[in-house]
Backbone as numpy.savetxt, mean C-alpha at the origin, in Angstrom:
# Nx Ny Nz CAx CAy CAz Cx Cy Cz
-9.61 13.87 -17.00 -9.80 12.43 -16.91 -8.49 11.66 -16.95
-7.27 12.04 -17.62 -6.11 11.72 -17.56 -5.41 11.28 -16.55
-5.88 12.38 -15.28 -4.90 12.90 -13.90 -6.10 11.38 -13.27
-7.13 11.45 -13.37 -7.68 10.40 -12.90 -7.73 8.90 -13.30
-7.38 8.04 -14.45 -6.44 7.02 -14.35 -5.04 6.74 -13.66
-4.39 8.39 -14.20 -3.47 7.32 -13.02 -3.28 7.03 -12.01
-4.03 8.16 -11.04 -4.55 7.87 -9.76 -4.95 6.34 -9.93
-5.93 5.65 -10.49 -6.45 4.52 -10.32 -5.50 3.40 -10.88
-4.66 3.76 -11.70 -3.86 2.85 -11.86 -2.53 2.76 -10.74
-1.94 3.82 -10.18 -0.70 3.93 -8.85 -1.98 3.20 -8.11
-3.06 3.89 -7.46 -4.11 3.08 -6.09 -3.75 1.19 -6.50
-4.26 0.60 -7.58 -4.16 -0.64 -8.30 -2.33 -1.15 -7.65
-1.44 -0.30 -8.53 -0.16 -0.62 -8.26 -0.24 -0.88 -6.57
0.02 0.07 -5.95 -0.03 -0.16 -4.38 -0.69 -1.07 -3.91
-2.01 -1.12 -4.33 -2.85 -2.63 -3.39 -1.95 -4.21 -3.96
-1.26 -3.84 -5.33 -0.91 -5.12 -6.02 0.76 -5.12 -5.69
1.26 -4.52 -4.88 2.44 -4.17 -4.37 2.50 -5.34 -2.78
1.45 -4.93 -2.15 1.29 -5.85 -0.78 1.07 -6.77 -0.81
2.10 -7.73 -1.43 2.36 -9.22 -2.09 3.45 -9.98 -1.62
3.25 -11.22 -1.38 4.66 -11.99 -0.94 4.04 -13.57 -1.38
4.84 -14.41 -1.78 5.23 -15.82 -1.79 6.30 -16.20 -1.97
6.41 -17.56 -1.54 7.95 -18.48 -1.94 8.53 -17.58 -3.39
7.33 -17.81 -4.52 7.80 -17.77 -5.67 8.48 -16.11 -6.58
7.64 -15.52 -5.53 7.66 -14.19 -5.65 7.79 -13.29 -4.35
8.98 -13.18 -4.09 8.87 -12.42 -1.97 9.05 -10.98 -2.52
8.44 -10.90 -1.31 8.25 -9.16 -1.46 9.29 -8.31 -1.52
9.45 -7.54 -2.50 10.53 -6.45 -2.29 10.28 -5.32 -2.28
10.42 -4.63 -1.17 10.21 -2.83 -0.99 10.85 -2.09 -2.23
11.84 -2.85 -2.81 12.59 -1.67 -3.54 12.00 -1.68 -4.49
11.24 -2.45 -5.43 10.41 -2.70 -6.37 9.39 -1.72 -6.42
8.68 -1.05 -5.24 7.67 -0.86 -5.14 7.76 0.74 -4.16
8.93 1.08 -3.99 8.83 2.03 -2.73 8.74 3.13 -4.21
9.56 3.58 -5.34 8.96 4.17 -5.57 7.15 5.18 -5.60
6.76 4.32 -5.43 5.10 4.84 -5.37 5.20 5.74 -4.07
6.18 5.71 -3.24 6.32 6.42 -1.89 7.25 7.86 -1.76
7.08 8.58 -1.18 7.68 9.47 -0.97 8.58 9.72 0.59
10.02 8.79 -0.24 11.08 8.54 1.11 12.39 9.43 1.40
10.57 10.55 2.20 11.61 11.69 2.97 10.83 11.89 4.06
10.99 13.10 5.15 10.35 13.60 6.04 8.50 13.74 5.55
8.34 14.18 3.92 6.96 14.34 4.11 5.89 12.83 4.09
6.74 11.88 3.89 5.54 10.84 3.94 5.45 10.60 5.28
4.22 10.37 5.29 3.02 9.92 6.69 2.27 8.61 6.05
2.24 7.83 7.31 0.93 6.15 6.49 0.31 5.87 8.25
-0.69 5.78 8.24 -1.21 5.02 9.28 -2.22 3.92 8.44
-1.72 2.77 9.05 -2.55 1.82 8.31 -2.42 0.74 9.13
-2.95 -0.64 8.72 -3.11 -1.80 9.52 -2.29 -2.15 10.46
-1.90 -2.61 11.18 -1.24 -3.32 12.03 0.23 -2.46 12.58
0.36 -1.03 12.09 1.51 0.13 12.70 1.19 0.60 13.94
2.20 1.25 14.55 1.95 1.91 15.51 1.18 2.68 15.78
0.43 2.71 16.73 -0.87 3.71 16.70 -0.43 5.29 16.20
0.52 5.98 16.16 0.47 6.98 16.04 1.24 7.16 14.49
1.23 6.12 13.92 1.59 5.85 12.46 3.39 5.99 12.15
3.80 6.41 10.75 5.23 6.59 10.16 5.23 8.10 10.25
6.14 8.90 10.90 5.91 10.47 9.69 7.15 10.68 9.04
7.73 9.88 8.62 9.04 9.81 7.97 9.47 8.46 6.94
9.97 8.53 5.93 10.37 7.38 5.48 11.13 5.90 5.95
12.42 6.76 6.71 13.16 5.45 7.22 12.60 4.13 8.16
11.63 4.89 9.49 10.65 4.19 10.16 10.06 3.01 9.33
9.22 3.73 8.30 8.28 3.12 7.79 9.21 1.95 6.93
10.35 2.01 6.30 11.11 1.38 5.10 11.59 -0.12 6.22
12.12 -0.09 7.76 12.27 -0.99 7.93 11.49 -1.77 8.53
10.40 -1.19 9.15 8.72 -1.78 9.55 8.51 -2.50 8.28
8.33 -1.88 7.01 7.09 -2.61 6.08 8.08 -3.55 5.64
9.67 -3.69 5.42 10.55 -5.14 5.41 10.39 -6.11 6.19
10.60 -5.78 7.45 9.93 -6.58 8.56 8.39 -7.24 8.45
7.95 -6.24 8.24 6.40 -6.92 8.51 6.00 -8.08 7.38
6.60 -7.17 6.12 6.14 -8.46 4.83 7.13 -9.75 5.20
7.81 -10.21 6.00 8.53 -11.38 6.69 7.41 -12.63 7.22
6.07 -12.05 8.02 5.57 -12.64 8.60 4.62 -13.46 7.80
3.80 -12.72 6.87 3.46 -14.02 6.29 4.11 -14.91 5.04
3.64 -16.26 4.47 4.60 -16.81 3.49 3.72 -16.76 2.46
2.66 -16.45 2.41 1.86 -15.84 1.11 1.11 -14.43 1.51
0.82 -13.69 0.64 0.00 -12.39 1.34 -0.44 -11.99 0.04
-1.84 -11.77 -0.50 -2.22 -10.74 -1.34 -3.01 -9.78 -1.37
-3.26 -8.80 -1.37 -4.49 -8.01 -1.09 -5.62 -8.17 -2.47
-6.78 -7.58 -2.09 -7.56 -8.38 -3.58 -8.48 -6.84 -3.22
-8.31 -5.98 -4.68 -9.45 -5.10 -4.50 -10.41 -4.77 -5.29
-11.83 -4.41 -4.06 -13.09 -4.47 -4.44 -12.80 -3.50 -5.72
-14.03 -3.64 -6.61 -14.34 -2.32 -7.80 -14.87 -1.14 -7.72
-14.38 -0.69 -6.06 -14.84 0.86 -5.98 -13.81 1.75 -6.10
-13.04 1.88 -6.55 -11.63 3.11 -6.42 -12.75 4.32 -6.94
-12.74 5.37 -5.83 -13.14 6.55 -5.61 -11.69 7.51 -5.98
-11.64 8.37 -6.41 -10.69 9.39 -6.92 -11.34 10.49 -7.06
-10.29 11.44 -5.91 -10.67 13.25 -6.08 -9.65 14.10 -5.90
-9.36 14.97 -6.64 -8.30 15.43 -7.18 -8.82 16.94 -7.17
-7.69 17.63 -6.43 -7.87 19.00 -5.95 -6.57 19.50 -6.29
-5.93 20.15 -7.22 -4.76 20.82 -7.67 -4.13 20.00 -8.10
-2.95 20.01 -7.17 -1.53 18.82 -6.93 -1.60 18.03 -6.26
-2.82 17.77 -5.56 -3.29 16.63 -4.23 -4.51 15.89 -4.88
-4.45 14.61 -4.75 -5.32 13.56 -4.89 -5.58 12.76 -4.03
-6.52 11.97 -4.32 -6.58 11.10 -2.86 -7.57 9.61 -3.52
-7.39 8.74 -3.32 -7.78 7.63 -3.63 -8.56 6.90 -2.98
-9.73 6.36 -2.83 -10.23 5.62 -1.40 -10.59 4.22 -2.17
-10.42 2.80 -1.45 -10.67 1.45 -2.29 -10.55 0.55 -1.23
-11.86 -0.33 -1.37 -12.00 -1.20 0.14 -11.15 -2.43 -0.74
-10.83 -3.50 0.16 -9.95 -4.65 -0.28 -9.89 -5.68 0.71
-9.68 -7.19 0.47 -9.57 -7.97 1.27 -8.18 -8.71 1.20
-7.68 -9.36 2.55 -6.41 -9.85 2.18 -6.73 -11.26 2.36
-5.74 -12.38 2.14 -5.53 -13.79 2.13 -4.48 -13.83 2.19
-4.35 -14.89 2.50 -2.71 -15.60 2.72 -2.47 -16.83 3.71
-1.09 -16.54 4.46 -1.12 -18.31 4.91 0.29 -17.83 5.76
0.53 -18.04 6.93 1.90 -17.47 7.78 2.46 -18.51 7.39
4.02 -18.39 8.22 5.06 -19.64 7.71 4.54 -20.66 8.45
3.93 -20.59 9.36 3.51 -22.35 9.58 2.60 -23.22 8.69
2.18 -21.95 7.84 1.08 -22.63 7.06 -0.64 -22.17 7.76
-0.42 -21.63 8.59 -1.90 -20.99 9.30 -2.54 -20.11 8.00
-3.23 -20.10 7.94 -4.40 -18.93 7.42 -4.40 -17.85 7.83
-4.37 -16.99 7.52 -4.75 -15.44 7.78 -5.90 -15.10 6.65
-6.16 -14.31 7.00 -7.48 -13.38 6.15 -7.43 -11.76 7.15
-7.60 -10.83 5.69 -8.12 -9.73 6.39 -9.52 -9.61 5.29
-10.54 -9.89 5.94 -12.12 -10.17 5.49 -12.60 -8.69 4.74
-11.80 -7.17 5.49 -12.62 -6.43 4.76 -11.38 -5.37 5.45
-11.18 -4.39 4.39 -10.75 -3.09 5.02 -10.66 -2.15 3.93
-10.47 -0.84 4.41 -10.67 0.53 3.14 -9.17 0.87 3.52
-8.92 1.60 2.10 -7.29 2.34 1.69 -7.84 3.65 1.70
-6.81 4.70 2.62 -7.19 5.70 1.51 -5.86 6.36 1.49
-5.26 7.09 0.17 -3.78 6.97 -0.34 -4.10 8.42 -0.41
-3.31 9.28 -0.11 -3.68 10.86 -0.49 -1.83 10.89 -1.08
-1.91 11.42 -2.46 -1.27 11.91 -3.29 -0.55 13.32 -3.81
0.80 13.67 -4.16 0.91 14.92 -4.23 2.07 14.43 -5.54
1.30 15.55 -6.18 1.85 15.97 -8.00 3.07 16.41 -7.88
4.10 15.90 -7.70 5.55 16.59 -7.75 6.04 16.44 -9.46
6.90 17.48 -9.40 7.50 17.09 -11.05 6.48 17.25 -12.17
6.95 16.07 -13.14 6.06 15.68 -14.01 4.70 14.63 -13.99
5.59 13.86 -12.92 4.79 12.46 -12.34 3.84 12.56 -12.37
């Protein structure tokens, strides 16, 4: 039950990571820990290239870039975090909605979408 909080608490960290305002702008470096920035991380997720990251550096100046575009962004997640944990591999699944507001001040919304974070036990971590 141990190995499974913190799964739910890193899943939590990450959704509460994809954050930006005036008051608070987003910083990758804050938060890339939770990532693994070498050849083995892979992400396909919202708005990337269809054939996703399979490397860190790709992904490190995409997700700088991208958190640029809007001037507020939060993700908000539902109370399902699913967690299953097979050795040294975990995997997380958690639907979530986004809000926010671009620099003109437009609205954005993402109304509904699912995470799913697959995890590997290195170290002690």
């Amino acid at each position: 039950m141990p190995e499974e909080i913190k799964i739910r608490e890193r899943t939590l960290e990450w959704v509460a990571s994809w954050a930006t305002s005036p008051e608070n702008p987003f910083d990758l470096d804050k938060v890339k820990h939770i990532y693994e920035q070498d050849a083995t991380f892979s992400s396909f997720d919202f708005g990337r290239p269809h054939d996703g990251f399979q490397s860190w550096a790709p992904a490190d100046a995409y997700y700088r870039k991208f958190m640029t575009v809007p001037k507020v962004w939060k993700l908000t997640p539902n109370d399902d975090i699913n967690v299953s944990i097979r050795g040294d591999v975990a995997w997380a699944t958690v639907s979530l909605t986004g809000s926010g507001e671009l620099q003109d001040g437009s609205p954005i919304a993402l109304p509904e979408a699912r995470a799913t974070l697959i995890m590997e036990k290195r170290g002690e971590d």
